[in-house]
C-alpha positions as protocol buffer text, in pm:
chain_id: "A"
residue {
  index: 1
  type: MET
  ca { x: 0 y: 0 z: 0 }
}
residue {
  index: 2
  type: LYS
  ca { x: 130 y: 338 z: -94 }
}
residue {
  index: 3
  type: ARG
  ca { x: 164 y: 586 z: 189 }
}
residue {
  index: 4
  type: ALA
  ca { x: 164 y: 960 z: 173 }
}
residue {
  index: 5
  type: MET
  ca { x: 118 y: 1235 z: 425 }
}
residue {
  index: 6
  type: TYR
  ca { x: -46 y: 1572 z: 370 }
}
residue {
  index: 7
  type: ARG
  ca { x: -52 y: 1849 z: 627 }
}
residue {
  index: 8
  type: ASN
  ca { x: -384 y: 2021 z: 584 }
}
residue {
  index: 9
  type: ALA
  ca { x: -446 y: 2391 z: 601 }
}
residue {
  index: 10
  type: THR
  ca { x: -684 y: 2472 z: 883 }
}
residue {
  index: 11
  type: ILE
  ca { x: -1023 y: 2626 z: 816 }
}
residue {
  index: 12
  type: ALA
  ca { x: -904 y: 2955 z: 957 }
}
residue {
  index: 13
  type: ALA
  ca { x: -606 y: 2959 z: 723 }
}
residue {
  index: 14
  type: ALA
  ca { x: -818 y: 2854 z: 426 }
}
residue {
  index: 15
  type: THR
  ca { x: -1063 y: 3136 z: 475 }
}
residue {
  index: 16
  type: GLY
  ca { x: -791 y: 3390 z: 548 }
}
residue {
  index: 17
  type: LEU
  ca { x: -1023 y: 3570 z: 790 }
}
residue {
  index: 18
  type: MET
  ca { x: -960 y: 3681 z: 1148 }
}
residue {
  index: 19
  type: LEU
  ca { x: -1240 y: 3578 z: 1382 }
}
residue {
  index: 20
  type: ALA
  ca { x: -1359 y: 3844 z: 1623 }
}
residue {
  index: 21
  type: ALA
  ca { x: -1309 y: 3779 z: 1993 }
}
residue {
  index: 22
  type: GLY
  ca { x: -1588 y: 3726 z: 2243 }
}
residue {
  index: 23
  type: LEU
  ca { x: -1853 y: 3464 z: 2302 }
}
residue {
  index: 24
  type: GLY
  ca { x: -2170 y: 3670 z: 2362 }
}
residue {
  index: 25
  type: LEU
  ca { x: -2431 y: 3716 z: 2090 }
}
residue {
  index: 26
  type: GLY
  ca { x: -2472 y: 4068 z: 1957 }
}
residue {
  index: 27
  type: LEU
  ca { x: -2799 y: 4251 z: 1907 }
}
residue {
  index: 28
  type: ALA
  ca { x: -2944 y: 4127 z: 1577 }
}
residue {
  index: 29
  type: ALA
  ca { x: -3229 y: 4192 z: 1339 }
}
residue {
  index: 30
  type: CYS
  ca { x: -3354 y: 4000 z: 1038 }
}
residue {
  index: 31
  type: THR
  ca { x: -3534 y: 4207 z: 780 }
}
residue {
  index: 32
  type: PRO
  ca { x: -3584 y: 4157 z: 408 }
}
residue {
  index: 33
  type: ALA
  ca { x: -3394 y: 4431 z: 226 }
}
residue {
  index: 34
  type: GLN
  ca { x: -3519 y: 4588 z: -93 }
}
residue {
  index: 35
  type: ASP
  ca { x: -3183 y: 4680 z: -237 }
}
residue {
  index: 36
  type: GLY
  ca { x: -3021 y: 4457 z: -496 }
}
residue {
  index: 37
  type: GLY
  ca { x: -2687 y: 4279 z: -525 }
}
residue {
  index: 38
  type: ALA
  ca { x: -2355 y: 4366 z: -367 }
}
residue {
  index: 39
  type: ARG
  ca { x: -2255 y: 4727 z: -425 }
}
residue {
  index: 40
  type: LYS
  ca { x: -1956 y: 4949 z: -398 }
}
residue {
  index: 41
  type: ALA
  ca { x: -1965 y: 5216 z: -134 }
}
residue {
  index: 42
  type: GLN
  ca { x: -2167 y: 5526 z: -202 }
}
residue {
  index: 43
  type: GLY
  ca { x: -1995 y: 5768 z: -433 }
}
residue {
  index: 44
  type: GLY
  ca { x: -1834 y: 5487 z: -635 }
}
residue {
  index: 45
  type: SER
  ca { x: -1545 y: 5420 z: -397 }
}
residue {
  index: 46
  type: SER
  ca { x: -1408 y: 5070 z: -360 }
}
residue {
  index: 47
  type: PRO
  ca { x: -1480 y: 4859 z: -50 }
}
residue {
  index: 48
  type: SER
  ca { x: -1232 y: 4924 z: 229 }
}
residue {
  index: 49
  type: ALA
  ca { x: -957 y: 4664 z: 259 }
}
residue {
  index: 50
  type: TRP
  ca { x: -975 y: 4713 z: 637 }
}
residue {
  index: 51
  type: ASN
  ca { x: -1333 y: 4595 z: 674 }
}
residue {
  index: 52
  type: GLN
  ca { x: -1356 y: 4241 z: 806 }
}
residue {
  index: 53
  type: THR
  ca { x: -1591 y: 4026 z: 601 }
}
residue {
  index: 54
  type: PRO
  ca { x: -1844 y: 3824 z: 804 }
}
residue {
  index: 55
  type: VAL
  ca { x: -1779 y: 3464 z: 902 }
}
residue {
  index: 56
  type: ILE
  ca { x: -2083 y: 3236 z: 935 }
}
residue {
  index: 57
  type: GLU
  ca { x: -1983 y: 2989 z: 1206 }
}
residue {
  index: 58
  type: ALA
  ca { x: -2297 y: 2797 z: 1307 }
}
residue {
  index: 59
  type: ALA
  ca { x: -2649 y: 2721 z: 1190 }
}
residue {
  index: 60
  type: GLN
  ca { x: -2949 y: 2583 z: 1375 }
}
residue {
  index: 61
  type: VAL
  ca { x: -3287 y: 2487 z: 1231 }
}
residue {
  index: 62
  type: ASP
  ca { x: -3588 y: 2517 z: 1463 }
}
residue {
  index: 63
  type: GLY
  ca { x: -3908 y: 2434 z: 1283 }
}
residue {
  index: 64
  type: ARG
  ca { x: -3948 y: 2691 z: 1006 }
}
residue {
  index: 65
  type: GLU
  ca { x: -3670 y: 2915 z: 1135 }
}
residue {
  index: 66
  type: VAL
  ca { x: -3300 y: 2907 z: 1050 }
}
residue {
  index: 67
  type: ARG
  ca { x: -3070 y: 3074 z: 1299 }
}
residue {
  index: 68
  type: LEU
  ca { x: -2723 y: 3175 z: 1180 }
}
residue {
  index: 69
  type: SER
  ca { x: -2448 y: 3304 z: 1407 }
}
residue {
  index: 70
  type: GLY
  ca { x: -2094 y: 3419 z: 1352 }
}
residue {
  index: 71
  type: SER
  ca { x: -1845 y: 3701 z: 1380 }
}
residue {
  index: 72
  type: ALA
  ca { x: -1776 y: 4026 z: 1198 }
}
residue {
  index: 73
  type: GLN
  ca { x: -1636 y: 4370 z: 1260 }
}
residue {
  index: 74
  type: PRO
  ca { x: -1783 y: 4513 z: 1583 }
}
residue {
  index: 75
  type: GLY
  ca { x: -2085 y: 4731 z: 1511 }
}
residue {
  index: 76
  type: ALA
  ca { x: -2096 y: 4633 z: 1144 }
}
residue {
  index: 77
  type: ARG
  ca { x: -2413 y: 4561 z: 951 }
}
residue {
  index: 78
  type: ILE
  ca { x: -2406 y: 4210 z: 805 }
}
residue {
  index: 79
  type: VAL
  ca { x: -2609 y: 4147 z: 492 }
}
residue {
  index: 80
  type: LEU
  ca { x: -2670 y: 3812 z: 322 }
}
residue {
  index: 81
  type: ARG
  ca { x: -2771 y: 3868 z: -43 }
}
residue {
  index: 82
  type: SER
  ca { x: -2909 y: 3637 z: -307 }
}
residue {
  index: 83
  type: ALA
  ca { x: -2866 y: 3686 z: -680 }
}
residue {
  index: 84
  type: ALA
  ca { x: -3243 y: 3739 z: -704 }
}
residue {
  index: 85
  type: GLY
  ca { x: -3215 y: 4041 z: -476 }
}
residue {
  index: 86
  type: ALA
  ca { x: -3353 y: 3901 z: -151 }
}
residue {
  index: 87
  type: ALA
  ca { x: -3145 y: 4000 z: 149 }
}
residue {
  index: 88
  type: TYR
  ca { x: -3129 y: 3937 z: 524 }
}
residue {
  index: 89
  type: ALA
  ca { x: -2952 y: 4160 z: 770 }
}
residue {
  index: 90
  type: ALA
  ca { x: -2814 y: 4167 z: 1125 }
}
residue {
  index: 91
  type: VAL
  ca { x: -2594 y: 4396 z: 1332 }
}
residue {
  index: 92
  type: ALA
  ca { x: -2279 y: 4278 z: 1510 }
}
residue {
  index: 93
  type: GLY
  ca { x: -2242 y: 4367 z: 1876 }
}
residue {
  index: 94
  type: ASP
  ca { x: -1948 y: 4540 z: 2037 }
}
residue {
  index: 95
  type: ASP
  ca { x: -1776 y: 4201 z: 2064 }
}
residue {
  index: 96
  type: GLY
  ca { x: -1824 y: 4133 z: 1692 }
}
residue {
  index: 97
  type: ARG
  ca { x: -2079 y: 3856 z: 1742 }
}
residue {
  index: 98
  type: PHE
  ca { x: -2402 y: 3849 z: 1543 }
}
residue {
  index: 99
  type: ASP
  ca { x: -2714 y: 3636 z: 1542 }
}
residue {
  index: 100
  type: LEU
  ca { x: -2941 y: 3632 z: 1236 }
}
residue {
  index: 101
  type: ARG
  ca { x: -3277 y: 3461 z: 1210 }
}
residue {
  index: 102
  type: MET
  ca { x: -3455 y: 3391 z: 883 }
}
residue {
  index: 103
  type: GLU
  ca { x: -3754 y: 3189 z: 775 }
}
residue {
  index: 104
  type: ALA
  ca { x: -3654 y: 2861 z: 615 }
}
residue {
  index: 105
  type: PRO
  ca { x: -3662 y: 2925 z: 238 }
}
residue {
  index: 106
  type: ALA
  ca { x: -3919 y: 2761 z: 12 }
}
residue {
  index: 107
  type: GLN
  ca { x: -3641 y: 2687 z: -240 }
}
residue {
  index: 108
  type: ASP
  ca { x: -3267 y: 2632 z: -215 }
}
residue {
  index: 109
  type: LEU
  ca { x: -3101 y: 2962 z: -131 }
}
residue {
  index: 110
  type: TRP
  ca { x: -2752 y: 3086 z: -221 }
}
residue {
  index: 111
  type: LEU
  ca { x: -2633 y: 3387 z: -24 }
}
residue {
  index: 112
  type: LYS
  ca { x: -2324 y: 3609 z: -39 }
}
residue {
  index: 113
  type: PRO
  ca { x: -2225 y: 3759 z: 299 }
}
residue {
  index: 114
  type: GLU
  ca { x: -2131 y: 4127 z: 305 }
}
residue {
  index: 115
  type: THR
  ca { x: -2017 y: 4367 z: 577 }
}
residue {
  index: 116
  type: GLN
  ca { x: -2121 y: 4731 z: 576 }
}
residue {
  index: 117
  type: VAL
  ca { x: -1937 y: 4984 z: 796 }
}
residue {
  index: 118
  type: GLY
  ca { x: -2041 y: 5341 z: 733 }
}
residue {
  index: 119
  type: GLN
  ca { x: -2021 y: 5396 z: 357 }
}
residue {
  index: 120
  type: ASP
  ca { x: -1787 y: 5103 z: 297 }
}
residue {
  index: 121
  type: ALA
  ca { x: -1900 y: 4754 z: 194 }
}
residue {
  index: 122
  type: ALA
  ca { x: -1683 y: 4441 z: 190 }
}
residue {
  index: 123
  type: ALA
  ca { x: -1811 y: 4123 z: 24 }
}
residue {
  index: 124
  type: SER
  ca { x: -1698 y: 3781 z: 145 }
}
residue {
  index: 125
  type: PRO
  ca { x: -1556 y: 3528 z: -104 }
}
residue {
  index: 126
  type: ASP
  ca { x: -1779 y: 3267 z: 61 }
}
residue {
  index: 127
  type: THR
  ca { x: -2124 y: 3151 z: -47 }
}
residue {
  index: 128
  type: LEU
  ca { x: -2373 y: 3033 z: 214 }
}
residue {
  index: 129
  type: PHE
  ca { x: -2599 y: 2751 z: 96 }
}
residue {
  index: 130
  type: VAL
  ca { x: -2931 y: 2699 z: 278 }
}
residue {
  index: 131
  type: PRO
  ca { x: -3149 y: 2413 z: 143 }
}
residue {
  index: 132
  type: ALA
  ca { x: -3523 y: 2440 z: 91 }
}
residue {
  index: 133
  type: GLY
  ca { x: -3710 y: 2414 z: 419 }
}
residue {
  index: 134
  type: GLY
  ca { x: -3380 y: 2403 z: 605 }
}
residue {
  index: 135
  type: GLN
  ca { x: -3383 y: 2028 z: 540 }
}
residue {
  index: 136
  type: GLY
  ca { x: -3046 y: 1895 z: 432 }
}
residue {
  index: 137
  type: PRO
  ca { x: -2688 y: 2016 z: 442 }
}
residue {
  index: 138
  type: ILE
  ca { x: -2622 y: 2381 z: 530 }
}
residue {
  index: 139
  type: ALA
  ca { x: -2274 y: 2476 z: 419 }
}
residue {
  index: 140
  type: VAL
  ca { x: -2030 y: 2758 z: 355 }
}
residue {
  index: 141
  type: LEU
  ca { x: -1875 y: 2717 z: 8 }
}
residue {
  index: 142
  type: ARG
  ca { x: -1554 y: 2874 z: -118 }
}
residue {
  index: 143
  type: ALA
  ca { x: -1384 y: 2828 z: -455 }
}
residue {
  index: 144
  type: GLY
  ca { x: -1035 y: 2689 z: -400 }
}
residue {
  index: 145
  type: GLY
  ca { x: -1103 y: 2629 z: -31 }
}
residue {
  index: 146
  type: PRO
  ca { x: -1271 y: 2363 z: 181 }
}
residue {
  index: 147
  type: THR
  ca { x: -1647 y: 2350 z: 218 }
}
residue {
  index: 148
  type: ARG
  ca { x: -1746 y: 2398 z: 582 }
}
residue {
  index: 149
  type: ARG
  ca { x: -2059 y: 2215 z: 697 }
}
residue {
  index: 150
  type: LEU
  ca { x: -2281 y: 2392 z: 948 }
}
residue {
  index: 151
  type: ASP
  ca { x: -2533 y: 2111 z: 991 }
}
residue {
  index: 152
  type: ARG
  ca { x: -2484 y: 1776 z: 1163 }
}
residue {
  index: 153
  type: ALA
  ca { x: -2236 y: 1601 z: 933 }
}
residue {
  index: 154
  type: PRO
  ca { x: -2053 y: 1267 z: 935 }
}
residue {
  index: 155
  type: ALA
  ca { x: -1674 y: 1230 z: 971 }
}
residue {
  index: 156
  type: LEU
  ca { x: -1639 y: 1342 z: 609 }
}
residue {
  index: 157
  type: GLY
  ca { x: -1822 y: 1672 z: 568 }
}
residue {
  index: 158
  type: ALA
  ca { x: -1750 y: 1740 z: 201 }
}
residue {
  index: 159
  type: ILE
  ca { x: -1547 y: 1656 z: -107 }
}
residue {
  index: 160
  type: ASP
  ca { x: -1473 y: 1962 z: -322 }
}
residue {
  index: 161
  type: SER
  ca { x: -1364 y: 1938 z: -683 }
}
residue {
  index: 162
  type: ASP
  ca { x: -1285 y: 2184 z: -961 }
}
residue {
  index: 163
  type: GLY
  ca { x: -1205 y: 1917 z: -1217 }
}
residue {
  index: 164
  type: GLN
  ca { x: -832 y: 1934 z: -1143 }
}
residue {
  index: 165
  type: ALA
  ca { x: -803 y: 1835 z: -778 }
}
residue {
  index: 166
  type: ARG
  ca { x: -1011 y: 1704 z: -489 }
}
residue {
  index: 167
  type: ARG
  ca { x: -1018 y: 1830 z: -133 }
}
residue {
  index: 168
  type: LEU
  ca { x: -1161 y: 1636 z: 161 }
}
residue {
  index: 169
  type: ALA
  ca { x: -1287 y: 1830 z: 461 }
}
residue {
  index: 170
  type: GLY
  ca { x: -1463 y: 1756 z: 787 }
}
residue {
  index: 171
  type: ARG
  ca { x: -1461 y: 1796 z: 1160 }
}
residue {
  index: 172
  type: THR
  ca { x: -1354 y: 1563 z: 1439 }
}
residue {
  index: 173
  type: ALA
  ca { x: -1340 y: 1584 z: 1818 }
}
residue {
  index: 174
  type: GLN
  ca { x: -1153 y: 1880 z: 1962 }
}
residue {
  index: 175
  type: GLY
  ca { x: -807 y: 1787 z: 2079 }
}
residue {
  index: 176
  type: THR
  ca { x: -755 y: 1523 z: 1809 }
}
residue {
  index: 177
  type: GLN
  ca { x: -393 y: 1547 z: 1695 }
}
residue {
  index: 178
  type: THR
  ca { x: -403 y: 1330 z: 1383 }
}
residue {
  index: 179
  type: LEU
  ca { x: -680 y: 1167 z: 1182 }
}
residue {
  index: 180
  type: PRO
  ca { x: -609 y: 865 z: 959 }
}
residue {
  index: 181
  type: VAL
  ca { x: -772 y: 882 z: 616 }
}
residue {
  index: 182
  type: THR
  ca { x: -760 y: 619 z: 342 }
}
residue {
  index: 183
  type: VAL
  ca { x: -841 y: 703 z: -22 }
}
residue {
  index: 184
  type: GLY
  ca { x: -833 y: 400 z: -249 }
}
residue {
  index: 185
  type: GLU
  ca { x: -501 y: 235 z: -163 }
}
residue {
  index: 186
  type: VAL
  ca { x: -336 y: 549 z: -27 }
}
residue {
  index: 187
  type: SER
  ca { x: -310 y: 618 z: 347 }
}
residue {
  index: 188
  type: LEU
  ca { x: -303 y: 981 z: 459 }
}
residue {
  index: 189
  type: GLN
  ca { x: -293 y: 1176 z: 783 }
}
residue {
  index: 190
  type: ALA
  ca { x: -504 y: 1486 z: 848 }
}
residue {
  index: 191
  type: PHE
  ca { x: -407 y: 1734 z: 1118 }
}
residue {
  index: 192
  type: PRO
  ca { x: -717 y: 1897 z: 1272 }
}
residue {
  index: 193
  type: ASP
  ca { x: -703 y: 2249 z: 1410 }
}
residue {
  index: 194
  type: ALA
  ca { x: -800 y: 2342 z: 1766 }
}
residue {
  index: 195
  type: ALA
  ca { x: -1170 y: 2331 z: 1679 }
}
residue {
  index: 196
  type: GLY
  ca { x: -1135 y: 1989 z: 1511 }
}
residue {
  index: 197
  type: HIS
  ca { x: -1165 y: 2117 z: 1151 }
}
residue {
  index: 198
  type: TRP
  ca { x: -943 y: 1942 z: 897 }
}
residue {
  index: 199
  type: ASN
  ca { x: -895 y: 1928 z: 522 }
}
residue {
  index: 200
  type: ILE
  ca { x: -667 y: 1744 z: 280 }
}
residue {
  index: 201
  type: VAL
  ca { x: -588 y: 1818 z: -85 }
}
residue {
  index: 202
  type: LEU
  ca { x: -550 y: 1487 z: -267 }
}
residue {
  index: 203
  type: GLY
  ca { x: -256 y: 1418 z: -494 }
}
residue {
  index: 204
  type: PRO
  ca { x: -290 y: 1232 z: -825 }
}
residue {
  index: 205
  type: GLU
  ca { x: -190 y: 902 z: -664 }
}
residue {
  index: 206
  type: ALA
  ca { x: -502 y: 911 z: -441 }
}
residue {
  index: 207
  type: SER
  ca { x: -734 y: 824 z: -727 }
}
residue {
  index: 208
  type: GLY
  ca { x: -979 y: 589 z: -557 }
}
residue {
  index: 209
  type: ASP
  ca { x: -1342 y: 682 z: -495 }
}
residue {
  index: 210
  type: GLN
  ca { x: -1371 y: 484 z: -169 }
}
residue {
  index: 211
  type: ILE
  ca { x: -1276 y: 689 z: 134 }
}
residue {
  index: 212
  type: VAL
  ca { x: -1238 y: 550 z: 485 }
}
residue {
  index: 213
  type: ILE
  ca { x: -1225 y: 776 z: 790 }
}
residue {
  index: 214
  type: GLY
  ca { x: -1212 y: 583 z: 1115 }
}
residue {
  index: 215
  type: ASP
  ca { x: -1476 y: 313 z: 1078 }
}
residue {
  index: 216
  type: GLU
  ca { x: -1688 y: 511 z: 831 }
}
residue {
  index: 217
  type: VAL
  ca { x: -1678 y: 434 z: 458 }
}
residue {
  index: 218
  type: PHE
  ca { x: -1781 y: 682 z: 187 }
}
residue {
  index: 219
  type: VAL
  ca { x: -1797 y: 642 z: -191 }
}
residue {
  index: 220
  type: TRP
  ca { x: -1754 y: 963 z: -392 }
}
residue {
  index: 221
  type: PRO
  ca { x: -2004 y: 968 z: -682 }
}
residue {
  index: 222
  type: GLY
  ca { x: -1788 y: 1199 z: -897 }
}
residue {
  index: 223
  type: ARG
  ca { x: -1844 y: 1555 z: -1018 }
}
residue {
  index: 224
  type: GLY
  ca { x: -2151 y: 1473 z: -1223 }
}
residue {
  index: 225
  type: GLU
  ca { x: -2254 y: 1632 z: -1552 }
}
residue {
  index: 226
  type: ALA
  ca { x: -2098 y: 1966 z: -1642 }
}
residue {
  index: 227
  type: GLY
  ca { x: -2413 y: 2102 z: -1804 }
}
residue {
  index: 228
  type: GLY
  ca { x: -2738 y: 2204 z: -1646 }
}
residue {
  index: 229
  type: GLN
  ca { x: -2854 y: 2495 z: -1439 }
}
residue {
  index: 230
  type: THR
  ca { x: -2617 y: 2656 z: -1188 }
}
residue {
  index: 231
  type: PRO
  ca { x: -2628 y: 2688 z: -901 }
}
residue {
  index: 232
  type: ARG
  ca { x: -2812 y: 2368 z: -819 }
}
residue {
  index: 233
  type: ARG
  ca { x: -2839 y: 2083 z: -570 }
}
residue {
  index: 234
  type: GLU
  ca { x: -2893 y: 1725 z: -682 }
}
residue {
  index: 235
  type: ARG
  ca { x: -2906 y: 1384 z: -518 }
}
residue {
  index: 236
  type: ALA
  ca { x: -2583 y: 1186 z: -566 }
}
residue {
  index: 237
  type: ALA
  ca { x: -2535 y: 844 z: -404 }
}
residue {
  index: 238
  type: GLU
  ca { x: -2566 y: 876 z: -23 }
}
residue {
  index: 239
  type: GLY
  ca { x: -2547 y: 1253 z: -20 }
}
residue {
  index: 240
  type: TRP
  ca { x: -2607 y: 1574 z: -212 }
}
residue {
  index: 241
  type: ARG
  ca { x: -2399 y: 1727 z: -489 }
}
residue {
  index: 242
  type: VAL
  ca { x: -2392 y: 2106 z: -493 }
}
residue {
  index: 243
  type: VAL
  ca { x: -2286 y: 2271 z: -821 }
}
residue {
  index: 244
  type: TRP
  ca { x: -2211 y: 2640 z: -857 }
}
residue {
  index: 245
  type: ALA
  ca { x: -1986 y: 2873 z: -1057 }
}
residue {
  index: 246
  type: GLU
  ca { x: -1733 y: 3115 z: -911 }
}
residue {
  index: 247
  type: GLY
  ca { x: -1531 y: 3346 z: -1134 }
}
residue {
  index: 248
  type: GLY
  ca { x: -1652 y: 3157 z: -1440 }
}
residue {
  index: 249
  type: ALA
  ca { x: -1519 y: 2822 z: -1310 }
}
residue {
  index: 250
  type: LEU
  ca { x: -1753 y: 2535 z: -1228 }
}
residue {
  index: 251
  type: GLN
  ca { x: -1724 y: 2410 z: -869 }
}
residue {
  index: 252
  type: THR
  ca { x: -1879 y: 2105 z: -707 }
}
residue {
  index: 253
  type: ALA
  ca { x: -1908 y: 1986 z: -349 }
}
residue {
  index: 254
  type: TRP
  ca { x: -2040 y: 1646 z: -248 }
}
residue {
  index: 255
  type: LEU
  ca { x: -2201 y: 1655 z: 96 }
}
residue {
  index: 256
  type: PRO
  ca { x: -2255 y: 1309 z: 249 }
}
residue {
  index: 257
  type: ASP
  ca { x: -2570 y: 1242 z: 448 }
}
residue {
  index: 258
  type: ALA
  ca { x: -2556 y: 1265 z: 827 }
}
residue {
  index: 259
  type: ARG
  ca { x: -2522 y: 925 z: 993 }
}
């Protein structure tokens, strides 16, 4: 059996975002906004490079309500925008924490997080995916980075692919130092961060579709068909395949069912 070792980038490094300190939830509001897609600041100026883009850290579904929480610049207005123009907003507290509540969408919803501080607006590179009715995987997607599951996920949270490489990502118990992963006939080691998040970029030798993490076995169903509507969610083996485009490049993430 071939053996290889990959040191994964942590979720914090992959997102390149500083998380705000503090554990308390800030004062929040959730209101549909009438304005359209992401904008530059008033007067045509570019978004400030100093504004911290929001980080969605957790999601909870309670009946017909989806509660999202995370961190942003203290006192900033956080807006989640869809391409269709629908928007949801919250305000971060003095500690940078925010709590946003929204009604579970009737259809799959794709949202771009944005921070507004004064006249400046800073858009996140992430895309938040919320499934219809809040039923199914809720995830933060990023082109070139690991998908981060916010719902209850198995040992393997996602397999991302851009047609050139695959990235495995998930979460394990806090304090875990190493996590053995087997892909086909290749044995790897993941190195979780302090929160238990891990991800591995597979090399060409790890070509198998069967993935073993601990005592759990997963079979990647592939990237699927390149055509069709984007963004979209479709059933694929024992999970969901999410397909979207970022910067003109087609991205896919396979999200295994919770076990």
